[in-house]
PDB file of C-alpha atoms and ligand atoms in Angstrom:
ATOM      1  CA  UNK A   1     237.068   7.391 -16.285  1.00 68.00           C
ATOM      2  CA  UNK A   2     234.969   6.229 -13.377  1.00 79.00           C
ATOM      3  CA  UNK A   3     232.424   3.739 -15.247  1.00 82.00           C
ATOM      4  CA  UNK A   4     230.391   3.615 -11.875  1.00 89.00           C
ATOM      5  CA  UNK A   5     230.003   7.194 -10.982  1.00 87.00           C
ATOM      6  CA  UNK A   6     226.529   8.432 -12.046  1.00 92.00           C
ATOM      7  CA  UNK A   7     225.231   4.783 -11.222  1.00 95.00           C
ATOM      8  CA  UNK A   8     222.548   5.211  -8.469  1.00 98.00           C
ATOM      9  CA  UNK A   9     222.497   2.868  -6.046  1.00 98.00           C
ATOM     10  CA  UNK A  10     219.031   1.958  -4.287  1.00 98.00           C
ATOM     11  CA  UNK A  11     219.665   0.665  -0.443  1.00 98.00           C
ATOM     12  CA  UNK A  12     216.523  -1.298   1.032  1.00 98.00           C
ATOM     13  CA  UNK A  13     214.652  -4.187  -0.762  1.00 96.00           C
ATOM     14  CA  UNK A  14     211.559  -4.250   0.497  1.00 95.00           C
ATOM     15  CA  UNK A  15     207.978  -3.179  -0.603  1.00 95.00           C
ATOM     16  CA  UNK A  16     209.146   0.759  -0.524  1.00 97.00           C
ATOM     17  CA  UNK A  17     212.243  -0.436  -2.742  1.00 97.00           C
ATOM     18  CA  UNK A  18     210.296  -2.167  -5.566  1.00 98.00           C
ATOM     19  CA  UNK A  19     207.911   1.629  -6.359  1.00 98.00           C
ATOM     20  CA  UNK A  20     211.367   2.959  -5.995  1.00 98.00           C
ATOM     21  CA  UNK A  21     212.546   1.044  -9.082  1.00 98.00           C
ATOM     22  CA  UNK A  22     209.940   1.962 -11.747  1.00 98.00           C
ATOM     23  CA  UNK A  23     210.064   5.631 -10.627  1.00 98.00           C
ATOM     24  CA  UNK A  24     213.904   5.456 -11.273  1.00 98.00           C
ATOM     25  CA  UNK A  25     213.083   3.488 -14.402  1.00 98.00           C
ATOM     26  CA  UNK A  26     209.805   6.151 -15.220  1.00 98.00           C
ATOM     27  CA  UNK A  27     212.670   8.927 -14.926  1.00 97.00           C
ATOM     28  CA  UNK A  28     215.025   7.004 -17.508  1.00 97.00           C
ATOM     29  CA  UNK A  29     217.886   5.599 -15.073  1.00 96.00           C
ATOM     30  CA  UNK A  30     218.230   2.133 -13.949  1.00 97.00           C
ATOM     31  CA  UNK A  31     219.299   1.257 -11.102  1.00 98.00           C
ATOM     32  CA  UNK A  32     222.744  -0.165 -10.426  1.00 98.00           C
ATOM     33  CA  UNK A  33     222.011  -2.528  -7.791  1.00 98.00           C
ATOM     34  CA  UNK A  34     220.690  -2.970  -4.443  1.00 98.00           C
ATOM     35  CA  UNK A  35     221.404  -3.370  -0.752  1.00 98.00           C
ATOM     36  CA  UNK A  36     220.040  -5.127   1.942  1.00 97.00           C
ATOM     37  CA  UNK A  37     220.628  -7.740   4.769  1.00 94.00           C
ATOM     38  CA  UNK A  38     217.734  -9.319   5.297  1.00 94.00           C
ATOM     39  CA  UNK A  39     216.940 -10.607   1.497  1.00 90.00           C
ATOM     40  CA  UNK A  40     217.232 -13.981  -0.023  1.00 89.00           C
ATOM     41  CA  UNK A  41     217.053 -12.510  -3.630  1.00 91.00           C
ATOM     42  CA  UNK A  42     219.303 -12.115  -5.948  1.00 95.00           C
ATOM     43  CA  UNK A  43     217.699  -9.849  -7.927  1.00 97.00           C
ATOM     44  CA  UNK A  44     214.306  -7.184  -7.119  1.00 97.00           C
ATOM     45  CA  UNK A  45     212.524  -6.723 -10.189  1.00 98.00           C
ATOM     46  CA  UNK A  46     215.699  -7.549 -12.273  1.00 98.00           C
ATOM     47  CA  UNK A  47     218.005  -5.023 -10.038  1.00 98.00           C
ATOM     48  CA  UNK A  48     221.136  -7.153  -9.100  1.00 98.00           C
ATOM     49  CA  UNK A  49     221.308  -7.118  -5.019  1.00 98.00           C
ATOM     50  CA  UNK A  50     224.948  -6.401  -3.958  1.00 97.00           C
ATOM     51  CA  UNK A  51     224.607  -7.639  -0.030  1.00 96.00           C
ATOM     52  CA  UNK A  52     224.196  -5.721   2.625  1.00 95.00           C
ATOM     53  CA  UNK A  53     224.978  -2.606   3.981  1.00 93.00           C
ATOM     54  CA  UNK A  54     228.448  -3.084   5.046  1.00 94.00           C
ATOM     55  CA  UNK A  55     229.105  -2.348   1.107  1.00 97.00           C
ATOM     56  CA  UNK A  56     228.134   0.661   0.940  1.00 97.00           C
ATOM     57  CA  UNK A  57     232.256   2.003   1.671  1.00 97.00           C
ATOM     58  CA  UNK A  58     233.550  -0.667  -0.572  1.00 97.00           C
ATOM     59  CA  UNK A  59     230.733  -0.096  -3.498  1.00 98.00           C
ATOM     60  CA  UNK A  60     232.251   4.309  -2.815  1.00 98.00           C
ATOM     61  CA  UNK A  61     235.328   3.091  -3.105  1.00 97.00           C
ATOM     62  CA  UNK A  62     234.991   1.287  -6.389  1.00 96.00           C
ATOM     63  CA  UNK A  63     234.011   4.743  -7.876  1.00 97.00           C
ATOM     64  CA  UNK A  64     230.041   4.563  -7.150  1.00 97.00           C
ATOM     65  CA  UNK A  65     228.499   8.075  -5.680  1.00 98.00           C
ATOM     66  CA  UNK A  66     225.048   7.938  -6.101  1.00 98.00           C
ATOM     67  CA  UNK A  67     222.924   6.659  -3.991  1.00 98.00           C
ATOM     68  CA  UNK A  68     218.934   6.530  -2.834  1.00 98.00           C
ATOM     69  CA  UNK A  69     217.551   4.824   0.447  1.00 98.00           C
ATOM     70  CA  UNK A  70     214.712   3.374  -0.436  1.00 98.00           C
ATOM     71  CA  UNK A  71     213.130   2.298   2.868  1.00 98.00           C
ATOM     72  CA  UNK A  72     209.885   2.813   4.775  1.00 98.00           C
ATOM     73  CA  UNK A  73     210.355   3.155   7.896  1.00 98.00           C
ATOM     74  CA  UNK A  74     211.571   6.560   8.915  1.00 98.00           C
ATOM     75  CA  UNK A  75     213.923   6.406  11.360  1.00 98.00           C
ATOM     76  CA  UNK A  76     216.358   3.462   9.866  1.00 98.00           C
ATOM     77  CA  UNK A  77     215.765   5.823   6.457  1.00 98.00           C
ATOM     78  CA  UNK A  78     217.352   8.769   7.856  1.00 98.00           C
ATOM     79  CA  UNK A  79     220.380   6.853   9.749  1.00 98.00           C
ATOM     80  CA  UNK A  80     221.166   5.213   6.582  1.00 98.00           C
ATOM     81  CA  UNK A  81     221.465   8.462   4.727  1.00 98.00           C
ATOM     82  CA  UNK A  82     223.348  10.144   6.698  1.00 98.00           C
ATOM     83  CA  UNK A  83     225.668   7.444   6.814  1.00 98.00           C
ATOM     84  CA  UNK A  84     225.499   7.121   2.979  1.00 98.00           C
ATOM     85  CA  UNK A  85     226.256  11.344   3.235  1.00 98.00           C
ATOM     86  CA  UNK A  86     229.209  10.686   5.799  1.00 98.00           C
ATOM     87  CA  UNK A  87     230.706   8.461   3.173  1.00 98.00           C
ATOM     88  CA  UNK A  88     230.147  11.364   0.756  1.00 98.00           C
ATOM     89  CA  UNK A  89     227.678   9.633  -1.806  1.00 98.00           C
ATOM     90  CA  UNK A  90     225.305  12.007  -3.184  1.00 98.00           C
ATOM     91  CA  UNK A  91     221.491  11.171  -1.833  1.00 98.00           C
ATOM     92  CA  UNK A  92     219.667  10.703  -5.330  1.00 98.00           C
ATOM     93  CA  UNK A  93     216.105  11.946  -5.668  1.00 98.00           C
ATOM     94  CA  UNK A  94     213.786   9.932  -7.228  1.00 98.00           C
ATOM     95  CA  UNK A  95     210.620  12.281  -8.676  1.00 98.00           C
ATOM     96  CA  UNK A  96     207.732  10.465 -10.650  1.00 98.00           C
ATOM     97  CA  UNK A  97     207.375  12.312 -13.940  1.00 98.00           C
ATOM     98  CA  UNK A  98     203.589  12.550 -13.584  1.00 98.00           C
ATOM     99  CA  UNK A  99     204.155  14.567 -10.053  1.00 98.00           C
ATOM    100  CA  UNK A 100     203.304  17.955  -9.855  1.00 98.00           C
ATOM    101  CA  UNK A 101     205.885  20.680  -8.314  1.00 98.00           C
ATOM    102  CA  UNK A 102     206.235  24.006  -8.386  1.00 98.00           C
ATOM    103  CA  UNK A 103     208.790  25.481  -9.640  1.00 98.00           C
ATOM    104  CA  UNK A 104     208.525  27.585  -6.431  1.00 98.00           C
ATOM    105  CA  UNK A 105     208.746  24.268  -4.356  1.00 98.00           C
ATOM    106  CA  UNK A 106     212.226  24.074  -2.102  1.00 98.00           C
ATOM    107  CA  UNK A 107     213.263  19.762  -2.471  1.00 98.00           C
ATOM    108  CA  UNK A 108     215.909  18.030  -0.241  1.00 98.00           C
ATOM    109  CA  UNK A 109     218.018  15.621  -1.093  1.00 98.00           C
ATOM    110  CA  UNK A 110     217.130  12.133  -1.285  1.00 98.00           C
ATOM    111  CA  UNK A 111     213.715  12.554  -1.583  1.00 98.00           C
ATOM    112  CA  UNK A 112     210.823  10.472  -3.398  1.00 98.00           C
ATOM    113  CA  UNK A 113     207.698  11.701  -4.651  1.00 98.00           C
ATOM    114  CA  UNK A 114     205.351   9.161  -6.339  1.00 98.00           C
ATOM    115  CA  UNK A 115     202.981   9.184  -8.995  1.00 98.00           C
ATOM    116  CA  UNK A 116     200.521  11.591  -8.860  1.00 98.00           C
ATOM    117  CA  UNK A 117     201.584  14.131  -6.286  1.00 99.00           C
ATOM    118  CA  UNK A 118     201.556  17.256  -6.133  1.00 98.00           C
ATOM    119  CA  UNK A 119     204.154  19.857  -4.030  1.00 98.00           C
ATOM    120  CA  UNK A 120     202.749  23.621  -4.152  1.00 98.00           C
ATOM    121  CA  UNK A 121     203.948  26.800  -4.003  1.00 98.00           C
ATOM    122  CA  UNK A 122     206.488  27.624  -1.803  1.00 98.00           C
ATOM    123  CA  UNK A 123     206.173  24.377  -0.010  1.00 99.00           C
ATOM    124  CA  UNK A 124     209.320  23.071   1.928  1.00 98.00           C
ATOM    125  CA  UNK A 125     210.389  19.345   1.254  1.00 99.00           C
ATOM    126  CA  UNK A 126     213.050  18.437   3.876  1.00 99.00           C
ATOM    127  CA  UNK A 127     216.034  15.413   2.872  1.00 98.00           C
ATOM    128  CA  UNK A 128     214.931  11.851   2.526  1.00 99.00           C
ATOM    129  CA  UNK A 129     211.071  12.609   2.610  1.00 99.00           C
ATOM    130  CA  UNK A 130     208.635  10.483   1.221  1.00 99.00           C
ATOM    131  CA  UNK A 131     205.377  12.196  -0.669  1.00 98.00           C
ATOM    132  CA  UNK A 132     203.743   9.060  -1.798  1.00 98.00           C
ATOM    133  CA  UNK A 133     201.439   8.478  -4.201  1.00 98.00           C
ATOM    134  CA  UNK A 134     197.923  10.868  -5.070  1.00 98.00           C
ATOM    135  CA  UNK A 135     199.547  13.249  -1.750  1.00 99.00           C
ATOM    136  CA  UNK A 136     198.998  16.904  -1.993  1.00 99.00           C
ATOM    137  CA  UNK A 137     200.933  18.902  -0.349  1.00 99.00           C
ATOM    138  CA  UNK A 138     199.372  23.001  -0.790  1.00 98.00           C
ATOM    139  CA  UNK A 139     201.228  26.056  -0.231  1.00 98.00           C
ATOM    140  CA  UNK A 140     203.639  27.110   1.865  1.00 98.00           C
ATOM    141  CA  UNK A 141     203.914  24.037   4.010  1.00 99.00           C
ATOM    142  CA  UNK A 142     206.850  22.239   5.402  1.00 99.00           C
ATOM    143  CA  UNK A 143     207.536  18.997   5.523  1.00 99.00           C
ATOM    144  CA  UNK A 144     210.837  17.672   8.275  1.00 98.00           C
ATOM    145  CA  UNK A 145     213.421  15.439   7.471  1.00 99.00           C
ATOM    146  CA  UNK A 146     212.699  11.756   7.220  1.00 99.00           C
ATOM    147  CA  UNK A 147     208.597  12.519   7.374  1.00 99.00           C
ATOM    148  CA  UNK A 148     206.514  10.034   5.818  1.00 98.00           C
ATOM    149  CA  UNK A 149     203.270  11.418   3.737  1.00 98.00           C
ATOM    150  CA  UNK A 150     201.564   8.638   3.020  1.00 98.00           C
ATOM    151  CA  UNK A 151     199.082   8.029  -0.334  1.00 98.00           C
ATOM    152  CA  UNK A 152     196.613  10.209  -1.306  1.00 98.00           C
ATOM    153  CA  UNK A 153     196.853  12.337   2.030  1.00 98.00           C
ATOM    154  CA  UNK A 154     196.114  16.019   2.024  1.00 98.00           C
ATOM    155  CA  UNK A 155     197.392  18.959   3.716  1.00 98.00           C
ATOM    156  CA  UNK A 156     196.479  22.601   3.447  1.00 98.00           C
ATOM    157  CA  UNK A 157     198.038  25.422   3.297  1.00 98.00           C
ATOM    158  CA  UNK A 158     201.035  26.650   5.746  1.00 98.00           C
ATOM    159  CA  UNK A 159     200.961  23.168   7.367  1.00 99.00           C
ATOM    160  CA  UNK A 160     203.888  22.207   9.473  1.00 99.00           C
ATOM    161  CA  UNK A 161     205.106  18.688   9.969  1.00 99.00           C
ATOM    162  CA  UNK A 162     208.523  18.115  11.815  1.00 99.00           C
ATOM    163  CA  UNK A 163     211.061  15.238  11.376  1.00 99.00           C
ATOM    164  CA  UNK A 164     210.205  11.505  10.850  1.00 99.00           C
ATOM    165  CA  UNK A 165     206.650  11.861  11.119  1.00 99.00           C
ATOM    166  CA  UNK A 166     204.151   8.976   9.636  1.00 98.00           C
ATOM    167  CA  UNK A 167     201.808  10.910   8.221  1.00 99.00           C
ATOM    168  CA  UNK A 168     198.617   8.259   7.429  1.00 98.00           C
ATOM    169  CA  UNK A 169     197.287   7.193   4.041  1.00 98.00           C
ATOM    170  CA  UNK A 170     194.132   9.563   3.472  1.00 98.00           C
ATOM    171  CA  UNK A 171     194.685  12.106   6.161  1.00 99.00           C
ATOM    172  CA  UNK A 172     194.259  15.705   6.178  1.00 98.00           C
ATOM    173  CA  UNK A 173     195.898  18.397   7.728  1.00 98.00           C
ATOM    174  CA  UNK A 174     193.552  21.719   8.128  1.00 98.00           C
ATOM    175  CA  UNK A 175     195.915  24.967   6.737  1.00 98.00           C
ATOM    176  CA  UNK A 176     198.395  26.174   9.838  1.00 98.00           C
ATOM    177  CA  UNK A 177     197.889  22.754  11.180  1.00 98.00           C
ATOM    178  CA  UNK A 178     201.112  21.959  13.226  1.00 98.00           C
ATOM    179  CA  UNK A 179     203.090  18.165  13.689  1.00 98.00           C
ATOM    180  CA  UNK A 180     205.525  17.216  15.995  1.00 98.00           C
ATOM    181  CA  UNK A 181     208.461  15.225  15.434  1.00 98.00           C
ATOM    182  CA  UNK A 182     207.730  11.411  15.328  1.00 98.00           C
ATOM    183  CA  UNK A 183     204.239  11.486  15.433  1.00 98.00           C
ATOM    184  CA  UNK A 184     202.287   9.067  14.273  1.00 98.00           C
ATOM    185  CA  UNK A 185     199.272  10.331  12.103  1.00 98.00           C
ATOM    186  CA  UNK A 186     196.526   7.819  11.711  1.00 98.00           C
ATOM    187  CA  UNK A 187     195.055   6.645   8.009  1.00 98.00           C
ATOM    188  CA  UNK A 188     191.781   8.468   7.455  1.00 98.00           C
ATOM    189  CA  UNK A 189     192.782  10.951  10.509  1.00 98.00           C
ATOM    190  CA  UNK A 190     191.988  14.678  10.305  1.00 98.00           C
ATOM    191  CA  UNK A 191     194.402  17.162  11.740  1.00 98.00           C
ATOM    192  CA  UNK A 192     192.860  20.594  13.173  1.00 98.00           C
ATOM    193  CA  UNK A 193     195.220  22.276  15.269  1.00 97.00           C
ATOM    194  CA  UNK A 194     198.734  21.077  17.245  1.00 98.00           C
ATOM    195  CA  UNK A 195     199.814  17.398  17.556  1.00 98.00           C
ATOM    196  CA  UNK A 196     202.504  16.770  19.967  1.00 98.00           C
ATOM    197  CA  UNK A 197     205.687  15.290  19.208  1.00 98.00           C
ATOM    198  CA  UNK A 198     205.996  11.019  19.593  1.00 98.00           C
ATOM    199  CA  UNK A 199     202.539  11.086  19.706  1.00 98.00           C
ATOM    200  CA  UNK A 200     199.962   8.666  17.674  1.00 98.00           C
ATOM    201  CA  UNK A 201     196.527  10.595  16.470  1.00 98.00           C
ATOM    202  CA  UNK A 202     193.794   9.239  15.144  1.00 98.00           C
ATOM    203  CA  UNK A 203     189.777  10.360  14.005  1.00 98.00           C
ATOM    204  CA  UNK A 204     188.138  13.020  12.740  1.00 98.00           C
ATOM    205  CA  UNK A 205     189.024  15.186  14.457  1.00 98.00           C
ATOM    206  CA  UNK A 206     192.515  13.672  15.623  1.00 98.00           C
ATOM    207  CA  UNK A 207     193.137  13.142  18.710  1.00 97.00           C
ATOM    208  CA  UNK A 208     195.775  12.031  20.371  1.00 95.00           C
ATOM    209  CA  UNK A 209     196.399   8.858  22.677  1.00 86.00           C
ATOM    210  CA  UNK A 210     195.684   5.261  22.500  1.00 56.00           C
ATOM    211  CA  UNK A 211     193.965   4.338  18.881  1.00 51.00           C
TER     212      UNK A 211
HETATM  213  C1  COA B 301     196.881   4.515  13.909  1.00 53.63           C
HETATM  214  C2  COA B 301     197.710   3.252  13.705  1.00 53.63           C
HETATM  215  C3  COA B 301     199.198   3.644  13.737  1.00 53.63           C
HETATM  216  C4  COA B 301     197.401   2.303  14.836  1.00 53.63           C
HETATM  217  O1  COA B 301     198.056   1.100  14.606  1.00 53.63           O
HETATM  218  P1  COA B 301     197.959  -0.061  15.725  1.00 53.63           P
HETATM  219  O2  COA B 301     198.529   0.462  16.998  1.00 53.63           O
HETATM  220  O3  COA B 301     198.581  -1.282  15.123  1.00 53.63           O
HETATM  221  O4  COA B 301     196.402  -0.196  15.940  1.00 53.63           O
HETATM  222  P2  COA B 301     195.422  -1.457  15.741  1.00 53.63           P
HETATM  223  O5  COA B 301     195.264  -1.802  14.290  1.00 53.63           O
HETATM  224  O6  COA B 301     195.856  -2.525  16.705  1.00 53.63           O
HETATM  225  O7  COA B 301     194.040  -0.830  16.227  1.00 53.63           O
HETATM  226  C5  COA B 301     193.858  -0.438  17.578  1.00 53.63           C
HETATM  227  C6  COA B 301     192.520   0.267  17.666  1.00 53.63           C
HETATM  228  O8  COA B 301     192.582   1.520  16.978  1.00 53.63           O
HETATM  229  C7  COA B 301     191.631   1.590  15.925  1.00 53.63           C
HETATM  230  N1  COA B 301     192.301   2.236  14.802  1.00 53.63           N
HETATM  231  C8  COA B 301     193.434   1.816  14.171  1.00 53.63           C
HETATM  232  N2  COA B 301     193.763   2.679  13.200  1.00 53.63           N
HETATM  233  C9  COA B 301     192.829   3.645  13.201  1.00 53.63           C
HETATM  234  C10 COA B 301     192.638   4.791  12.413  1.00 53.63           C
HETATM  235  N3  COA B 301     193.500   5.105  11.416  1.00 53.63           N
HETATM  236  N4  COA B 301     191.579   5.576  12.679  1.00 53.63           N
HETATM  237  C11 COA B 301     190.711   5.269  13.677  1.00 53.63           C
HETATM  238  N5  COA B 301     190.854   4.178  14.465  1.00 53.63           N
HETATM  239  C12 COA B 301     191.899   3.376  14.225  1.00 53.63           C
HETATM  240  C13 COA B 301     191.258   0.141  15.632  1.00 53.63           C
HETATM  241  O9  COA B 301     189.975   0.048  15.094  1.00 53.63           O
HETATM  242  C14 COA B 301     191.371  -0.469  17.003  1.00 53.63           C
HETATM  243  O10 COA B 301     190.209  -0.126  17.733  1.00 53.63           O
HETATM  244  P3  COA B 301     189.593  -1.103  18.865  1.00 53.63           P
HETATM  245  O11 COA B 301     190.670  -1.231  19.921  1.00 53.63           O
HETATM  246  O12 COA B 301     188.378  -0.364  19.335  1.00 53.63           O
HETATM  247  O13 COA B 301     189.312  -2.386  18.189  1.00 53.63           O
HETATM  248  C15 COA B 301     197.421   2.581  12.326  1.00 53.63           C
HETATM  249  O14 COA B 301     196.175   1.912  12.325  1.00 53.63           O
HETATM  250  C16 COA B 301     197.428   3.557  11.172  1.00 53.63           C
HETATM  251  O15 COA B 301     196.430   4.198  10.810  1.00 53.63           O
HETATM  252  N6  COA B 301     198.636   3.668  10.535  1.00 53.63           N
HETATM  253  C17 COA B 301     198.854   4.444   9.356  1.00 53.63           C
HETATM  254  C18 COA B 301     199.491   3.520   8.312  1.00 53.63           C
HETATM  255  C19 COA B 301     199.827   4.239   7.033  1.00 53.63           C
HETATM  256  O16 COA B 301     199.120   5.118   6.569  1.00 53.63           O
HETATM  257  N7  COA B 301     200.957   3.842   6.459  1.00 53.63           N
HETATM  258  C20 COA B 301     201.436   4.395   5.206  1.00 53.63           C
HETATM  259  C21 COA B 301     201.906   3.239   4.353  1.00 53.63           C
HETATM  260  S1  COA B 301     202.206   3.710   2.688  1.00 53.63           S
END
């Protein structure tokens, strides 16, 4: 029997890794361990760290499939689950209880959606998005792969937001509202129409260019 198989694994330490703990722990599963180069720690919040990330083939190996990246920024999220994917662990999601989602609601894999959320009707989560804490995300809208949507931010109906977008604490997307690939949305900002892709928005309304 493989002791180590429905074992999640949680890969990043940081800030983004600690909320990712108690939501495993709010859902009934703790963690196995953790992995990341650039900590000191032994343990995060009493989750054993492994190493780094050149364990993640020898951790598969040893019969563990599960796995969650729990990491901020974007980008080094989405390389590091498709490599965890190319390995063939299974991306993990970790829901809140308290969230709110439709049973109508399409979800990715490897996902997180914190405390308080809510994920409408019809709405589209893509793989490894994070819907953080208070967000509301209304009907019909779709969210890309690797997008950030940061606490208590809003977005109304039959928004669009591509892949690996930061989309900023408190902001608001008007409905039909439309987000390019790795923009940057700013906290507070409010969305009204098209934002280009690689682009950084701010203000009410948002506009695009230097903050
Ligand atoms: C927009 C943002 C990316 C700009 O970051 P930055 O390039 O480091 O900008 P700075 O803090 O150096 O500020 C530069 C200028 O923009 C202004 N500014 C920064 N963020 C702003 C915002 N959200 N809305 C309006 N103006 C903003 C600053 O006041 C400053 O103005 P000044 O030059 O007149 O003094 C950042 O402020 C932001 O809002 N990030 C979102 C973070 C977030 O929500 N993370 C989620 C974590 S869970």
């Amino acid at each position: 029997m493989n002791t180590f198989a429905n074992r999640v694994l949680i890969v990043g330490g940081g800030g983004h890794s600690k909320v990712i703990i108690e939501v495993f722990r709010a859902m009934g599963c703790e963690p196995a361990g953790i992995l990341d180069p650039h900590t000191s720690d032994r343990d995060i919040l009493g989750v054993a760290v492994f190493g780094g990330d050149d364990l993640m083939e020898r951790l598969f190996e040893m019969g563990y499939r599960r796995a969650h990246v729990a990491i901020g920024q974007n980008s080094l999220r989405r390389r590091l689950g498709t490599q965890l994917k190319n390995l063939g662990f299974e991306l993990v999601n970790a829901i809140h209880p308290s969230a709110v989602i439709s049973p109508s609601a399409e979800l990715g894999e490897g996902i997180s959606v914190m405390p308080n959320a809510v994920i409408h009707t019809k709405a589209r989560v893509s793989a490894l998005a994070i819907v953080n804490t208070g967000a509301i995300i209304e009907h019909d809208c779709f969210i890309g792969v690797a997008t950030h949507v940061a606490p208590r931010s809003v977005m109304g109906g039959n928004v669009v937001i591509e892949d690996e977008v930061l989309f900023g604490i408190g902001a608001v997307a008007r409905p039909l509202s439309r987000i390019g690939a790795r923009a940057t949305i700013g906290a507070g900002a409010v969305v009204i129409g098209t934002i280009e892709p690689d682009l950084v928005a701010t203000g009410v309304p948002a506009r695009p260019g230097s903050p």
